[in-house]
PDB file of C-alpha atoms in Angstrom:
ATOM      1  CA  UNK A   1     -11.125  14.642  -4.318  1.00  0.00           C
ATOM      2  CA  UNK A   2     -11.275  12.623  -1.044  1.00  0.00           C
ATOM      3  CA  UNK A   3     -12.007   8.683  -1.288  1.00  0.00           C
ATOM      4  CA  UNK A   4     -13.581   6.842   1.637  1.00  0.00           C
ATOM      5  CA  UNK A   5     -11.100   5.056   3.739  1.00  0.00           C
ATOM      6  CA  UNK A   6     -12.688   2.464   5.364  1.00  0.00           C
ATOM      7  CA  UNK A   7     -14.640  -0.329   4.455  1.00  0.00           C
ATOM      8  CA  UNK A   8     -18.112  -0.777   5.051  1.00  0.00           C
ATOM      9  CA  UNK A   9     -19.681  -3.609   8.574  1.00  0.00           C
ATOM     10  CA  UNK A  10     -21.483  -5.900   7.849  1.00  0.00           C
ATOM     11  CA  UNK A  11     -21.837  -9.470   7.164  1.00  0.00           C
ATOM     12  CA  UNK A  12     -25.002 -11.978   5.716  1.00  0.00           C
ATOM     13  CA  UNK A  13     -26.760 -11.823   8.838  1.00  0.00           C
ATOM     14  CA  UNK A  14     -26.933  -7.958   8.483  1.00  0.00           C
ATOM     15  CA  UNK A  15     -30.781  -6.652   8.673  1.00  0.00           C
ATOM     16  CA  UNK A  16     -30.661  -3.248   8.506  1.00  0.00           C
ATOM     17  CA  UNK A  17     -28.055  -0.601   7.198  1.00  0.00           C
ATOM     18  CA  UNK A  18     -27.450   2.766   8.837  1.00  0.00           C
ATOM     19  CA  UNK A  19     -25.826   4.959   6.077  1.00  0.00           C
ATOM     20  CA  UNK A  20     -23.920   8.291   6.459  1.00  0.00           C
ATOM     21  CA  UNK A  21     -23.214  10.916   3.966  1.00  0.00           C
ATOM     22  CA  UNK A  22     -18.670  10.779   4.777  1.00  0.00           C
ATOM     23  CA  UNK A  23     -16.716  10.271   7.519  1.00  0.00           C
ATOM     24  CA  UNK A  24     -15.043  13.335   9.104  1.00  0.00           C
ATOM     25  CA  UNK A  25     -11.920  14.592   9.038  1.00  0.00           C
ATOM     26  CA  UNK A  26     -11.610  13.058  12.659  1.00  0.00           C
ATOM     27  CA  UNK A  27     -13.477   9.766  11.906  1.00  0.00           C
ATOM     28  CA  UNK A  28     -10.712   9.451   8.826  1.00  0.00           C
ATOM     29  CA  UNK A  29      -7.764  10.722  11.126  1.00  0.00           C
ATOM     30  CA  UNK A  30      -9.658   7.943  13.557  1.00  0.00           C
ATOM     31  CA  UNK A  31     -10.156   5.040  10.550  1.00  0.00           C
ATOM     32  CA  UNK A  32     -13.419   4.158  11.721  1.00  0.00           C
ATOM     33  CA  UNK A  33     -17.424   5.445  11.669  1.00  0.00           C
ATOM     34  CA  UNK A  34     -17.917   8.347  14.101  1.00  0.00           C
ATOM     35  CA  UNK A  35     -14.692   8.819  15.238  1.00  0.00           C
ATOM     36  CA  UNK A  36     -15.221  12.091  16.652  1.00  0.00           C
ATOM     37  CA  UNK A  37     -15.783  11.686  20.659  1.00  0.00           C
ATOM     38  CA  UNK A  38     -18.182  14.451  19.878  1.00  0.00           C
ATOM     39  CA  UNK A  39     -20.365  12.747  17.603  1.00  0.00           C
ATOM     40  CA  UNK A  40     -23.026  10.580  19.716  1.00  0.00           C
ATOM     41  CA  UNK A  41     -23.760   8.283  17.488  1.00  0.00           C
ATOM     42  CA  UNK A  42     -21.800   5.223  19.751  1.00  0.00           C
ATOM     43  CA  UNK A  43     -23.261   6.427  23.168  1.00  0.00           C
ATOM     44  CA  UNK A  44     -26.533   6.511  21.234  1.00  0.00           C
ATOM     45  CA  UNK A  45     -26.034   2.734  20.237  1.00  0.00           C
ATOM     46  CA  UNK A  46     -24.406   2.090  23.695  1.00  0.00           C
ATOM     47  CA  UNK A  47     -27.807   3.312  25.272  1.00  0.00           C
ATOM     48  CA  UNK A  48     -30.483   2.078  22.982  1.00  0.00           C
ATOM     49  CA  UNK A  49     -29.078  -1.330  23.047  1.00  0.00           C
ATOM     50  CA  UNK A  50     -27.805  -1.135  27.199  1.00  0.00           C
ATOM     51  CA  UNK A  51     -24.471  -2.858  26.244  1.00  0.00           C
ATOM     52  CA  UNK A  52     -21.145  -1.015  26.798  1.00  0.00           C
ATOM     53  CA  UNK A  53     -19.255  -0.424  23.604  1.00  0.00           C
ATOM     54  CA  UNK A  54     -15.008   0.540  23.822  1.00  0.00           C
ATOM     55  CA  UNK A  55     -13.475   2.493  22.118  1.00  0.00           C
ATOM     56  CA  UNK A  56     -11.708  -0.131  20.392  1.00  0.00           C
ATOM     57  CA  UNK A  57     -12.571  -0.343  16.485  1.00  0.00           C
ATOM     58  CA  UNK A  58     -12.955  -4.336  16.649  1.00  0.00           C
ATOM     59  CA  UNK A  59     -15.250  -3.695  19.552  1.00  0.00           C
ATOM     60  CA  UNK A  60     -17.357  -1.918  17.347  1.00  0.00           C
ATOM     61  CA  UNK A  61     -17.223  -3.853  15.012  1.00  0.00           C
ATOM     62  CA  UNK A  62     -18.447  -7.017  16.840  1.00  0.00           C
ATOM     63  CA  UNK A  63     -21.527  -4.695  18.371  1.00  0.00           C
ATOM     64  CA  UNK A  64     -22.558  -4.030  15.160  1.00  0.00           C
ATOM     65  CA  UNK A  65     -22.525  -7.631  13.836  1.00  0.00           C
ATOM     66  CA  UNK A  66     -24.045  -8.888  16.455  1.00  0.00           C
ATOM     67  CA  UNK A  67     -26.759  -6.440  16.404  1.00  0.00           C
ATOM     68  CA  UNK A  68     -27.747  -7.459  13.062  1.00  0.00           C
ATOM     69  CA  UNK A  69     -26.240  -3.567  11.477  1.00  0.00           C
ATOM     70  CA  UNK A  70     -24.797  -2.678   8.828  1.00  0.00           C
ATOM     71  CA  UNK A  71     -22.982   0.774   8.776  1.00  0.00           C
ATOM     72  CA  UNK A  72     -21.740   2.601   5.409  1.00  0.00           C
ATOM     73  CA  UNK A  73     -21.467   5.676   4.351  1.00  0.00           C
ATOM     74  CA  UNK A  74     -23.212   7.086   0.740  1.00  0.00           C
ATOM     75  CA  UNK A  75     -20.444   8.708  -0.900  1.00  0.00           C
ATOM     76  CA  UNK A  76     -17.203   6.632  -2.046  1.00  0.00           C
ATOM     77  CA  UNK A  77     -15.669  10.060  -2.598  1.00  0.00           C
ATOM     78  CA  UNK A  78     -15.804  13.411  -2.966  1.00  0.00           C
ATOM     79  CA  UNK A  79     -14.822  17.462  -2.857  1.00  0.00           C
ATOM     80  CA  UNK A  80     -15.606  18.463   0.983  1.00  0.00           C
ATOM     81  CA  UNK A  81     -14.145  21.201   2.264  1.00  0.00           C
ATOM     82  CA  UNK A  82     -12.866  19.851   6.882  1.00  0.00           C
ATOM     83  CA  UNK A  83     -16.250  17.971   7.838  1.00  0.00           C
ATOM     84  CA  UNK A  84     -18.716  19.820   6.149  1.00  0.00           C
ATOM     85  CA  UNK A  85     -21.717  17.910   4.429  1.00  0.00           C
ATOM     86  CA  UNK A  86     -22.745  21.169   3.076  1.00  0.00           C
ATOM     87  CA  UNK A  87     -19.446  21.833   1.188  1.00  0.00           C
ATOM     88  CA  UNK A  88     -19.800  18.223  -0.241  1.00  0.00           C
ATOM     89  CA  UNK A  89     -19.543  18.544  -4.392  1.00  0.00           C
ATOM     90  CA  UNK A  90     -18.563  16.020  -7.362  1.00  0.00           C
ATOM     91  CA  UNK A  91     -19.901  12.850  -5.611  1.00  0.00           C
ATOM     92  CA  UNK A  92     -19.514   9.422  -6.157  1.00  0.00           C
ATOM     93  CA  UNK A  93     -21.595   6.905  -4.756  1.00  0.00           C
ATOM     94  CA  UNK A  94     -20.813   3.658  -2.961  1.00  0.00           C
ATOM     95  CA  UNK A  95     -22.182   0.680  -4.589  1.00  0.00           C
ATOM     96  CA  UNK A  96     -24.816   0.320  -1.118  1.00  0.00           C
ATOM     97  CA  UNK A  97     -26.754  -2.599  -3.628  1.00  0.00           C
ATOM     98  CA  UNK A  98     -23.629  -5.190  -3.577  1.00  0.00           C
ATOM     99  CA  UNK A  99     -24.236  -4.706   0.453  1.00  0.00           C
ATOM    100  CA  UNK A 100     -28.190  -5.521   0.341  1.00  0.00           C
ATOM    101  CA  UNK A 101     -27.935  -8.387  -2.397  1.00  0.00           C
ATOM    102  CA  UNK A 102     -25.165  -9.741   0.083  1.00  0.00           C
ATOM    103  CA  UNK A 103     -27.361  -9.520   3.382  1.00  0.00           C
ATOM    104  CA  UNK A 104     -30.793  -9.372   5.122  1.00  0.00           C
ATOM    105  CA  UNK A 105     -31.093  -6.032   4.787  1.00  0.00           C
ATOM    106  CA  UNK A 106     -34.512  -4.729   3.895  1.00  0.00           C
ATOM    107  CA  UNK A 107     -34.444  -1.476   6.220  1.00  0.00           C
ATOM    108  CA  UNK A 108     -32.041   1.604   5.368  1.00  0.00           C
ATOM    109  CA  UNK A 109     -31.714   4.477   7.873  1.00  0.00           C
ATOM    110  CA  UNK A 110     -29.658   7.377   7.189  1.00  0.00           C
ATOM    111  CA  UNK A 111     -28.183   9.601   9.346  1.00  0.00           C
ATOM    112  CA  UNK A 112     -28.467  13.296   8.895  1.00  0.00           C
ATOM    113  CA  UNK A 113     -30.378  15.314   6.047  1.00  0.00           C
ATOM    114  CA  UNK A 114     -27.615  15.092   3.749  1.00  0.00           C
ATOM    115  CA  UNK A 115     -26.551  11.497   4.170  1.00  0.00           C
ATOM    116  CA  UNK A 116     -30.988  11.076   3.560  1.00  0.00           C
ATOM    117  CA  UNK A 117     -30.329  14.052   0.380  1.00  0.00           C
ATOM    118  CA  UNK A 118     -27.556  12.315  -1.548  1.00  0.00           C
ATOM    119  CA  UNK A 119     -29.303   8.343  -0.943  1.00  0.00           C
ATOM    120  CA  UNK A 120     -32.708   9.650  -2.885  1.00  0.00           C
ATOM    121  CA  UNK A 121     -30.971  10.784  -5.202  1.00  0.00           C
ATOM    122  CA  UNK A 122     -27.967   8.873  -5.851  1.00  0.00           C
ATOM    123  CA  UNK A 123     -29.118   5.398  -4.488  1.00  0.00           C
ATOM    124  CA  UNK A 124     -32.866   4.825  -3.969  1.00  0.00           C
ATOM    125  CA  UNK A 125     -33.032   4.653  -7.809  1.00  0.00           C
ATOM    126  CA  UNK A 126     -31.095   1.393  -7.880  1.00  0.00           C
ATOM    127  CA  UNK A 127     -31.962  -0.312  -4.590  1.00  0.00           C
ATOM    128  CA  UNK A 128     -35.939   0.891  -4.450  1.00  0.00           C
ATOM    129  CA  UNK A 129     -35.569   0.363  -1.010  1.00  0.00           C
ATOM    130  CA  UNK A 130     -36.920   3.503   0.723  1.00  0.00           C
ATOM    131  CA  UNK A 131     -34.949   5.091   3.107  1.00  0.00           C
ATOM    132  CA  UNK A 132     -35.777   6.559   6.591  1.00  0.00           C
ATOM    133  CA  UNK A 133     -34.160   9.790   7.624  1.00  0.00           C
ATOM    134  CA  UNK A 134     -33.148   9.833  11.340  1.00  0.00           C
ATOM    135  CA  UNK A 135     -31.482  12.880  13.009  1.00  0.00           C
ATOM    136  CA  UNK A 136     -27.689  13.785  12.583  1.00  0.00           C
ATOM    137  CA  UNK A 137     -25.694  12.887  15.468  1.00  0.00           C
ATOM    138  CA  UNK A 138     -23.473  15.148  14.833  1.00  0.00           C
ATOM    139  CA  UNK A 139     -22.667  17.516  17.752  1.00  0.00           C
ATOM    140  CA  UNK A 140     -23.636  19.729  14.896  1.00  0.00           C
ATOM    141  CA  UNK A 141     -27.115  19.151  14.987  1.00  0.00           C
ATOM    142  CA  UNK A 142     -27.579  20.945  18.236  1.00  0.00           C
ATOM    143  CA  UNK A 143     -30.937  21.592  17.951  1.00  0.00           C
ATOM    144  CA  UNK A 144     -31.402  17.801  19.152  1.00  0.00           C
ATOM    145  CA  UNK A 145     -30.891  16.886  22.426  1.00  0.00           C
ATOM    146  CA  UNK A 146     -29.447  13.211  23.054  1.00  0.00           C
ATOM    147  CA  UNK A 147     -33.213  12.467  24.898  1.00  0.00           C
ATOM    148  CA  UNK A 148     -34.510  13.461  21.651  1.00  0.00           C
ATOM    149  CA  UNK A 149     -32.061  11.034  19.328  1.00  0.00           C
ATOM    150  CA  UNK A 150     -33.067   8.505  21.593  1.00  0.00           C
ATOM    151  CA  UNK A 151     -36.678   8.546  20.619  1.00  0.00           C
ATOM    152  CA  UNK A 152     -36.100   8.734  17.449  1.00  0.00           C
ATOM    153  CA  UNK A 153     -33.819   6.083  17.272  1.00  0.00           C
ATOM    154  CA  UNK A 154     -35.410   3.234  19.226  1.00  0.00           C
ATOM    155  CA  UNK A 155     -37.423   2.346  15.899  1.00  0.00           C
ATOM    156  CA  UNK A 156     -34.267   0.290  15.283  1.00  0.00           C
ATOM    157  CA  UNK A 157     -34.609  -1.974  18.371  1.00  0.00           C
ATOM    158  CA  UNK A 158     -37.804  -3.016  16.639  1.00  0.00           C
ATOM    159  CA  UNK A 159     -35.998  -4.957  13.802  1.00  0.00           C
ATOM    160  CA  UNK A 160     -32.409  -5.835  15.432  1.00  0.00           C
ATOM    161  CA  UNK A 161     -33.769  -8.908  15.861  1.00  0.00           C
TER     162      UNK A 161
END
């Protein structure tokens, strides 16, 4: 069993939540969200939102806050065998409510089919707040194109404000 080892961004001023399913072994090796220069999730950000963004965890950090985003992850912990969601077994949840009881947050995207798979299930039941699944940006997911993230995730630029 693996346990999540970072905490969650956000603060009150948070008005939506972008959830994953867990961090990879290279996001865990790299103690923050996407930590894998692979994944495109931060050049994503870095070109929906035209702002340069470090590599520097605080830098991050302060990009998200001051974009109005919250960014979690589903599980607390689990049975995953390297990176792979598919291998993921004997789940436990975050508590993703405390978060939205805490904030603005009235909008929850997930990233990825699994991170979208385990919310339903897991999470939707106790929050009732719908989620909408956006594409992995995992390097994994190579069947989308960065172009193609792009338009699907400039729906966010709609509520950042």
């Amino acid at each position: 069993m693996i346990s999540h080892p970072f905490k969650p961004v956000y603060d009150k001023n948070s008005k939506i939540l972008i959830l994953g399913s867990f961090p990879s072994v290279i996001s865990r090796k790299n103690e923050f969200y996407y930590g894998n220069s692979n994944n495109r999730f931060w050049k994503l950000m870095s070109y929906l939102f035209d702002e340069e963004i470090s590599d520097s965890i605080d830098d991050k950090k302060e990009f998200l806050l001051r974009n109005h985003i919250a960014l979690w992850d589903v599980i607390e912990s689990c049975d995953i065998n390297g990176s792979s969601d598919s291998s993921i077994t004997n789940v436990k949840v975050n508590d993703i409510k405390s978060i939205i009881d805490n904030t603005k947050i009235d909008i929850i995207y997930t990233n990825g089919k699994k991170a979208s798979e385990l919310y339903n299930k897991y999470v939707y039941p106790v929050t009732g707040i719908k989620d909408m699944c956006l594409p992995s940006t995992s390097s994994a997911n190579a069947g989308y194109h960065f172009k193609d993230l792009v338009k699907e995730y400039e729906m966010i630029l709609k509520v950042k404000q």
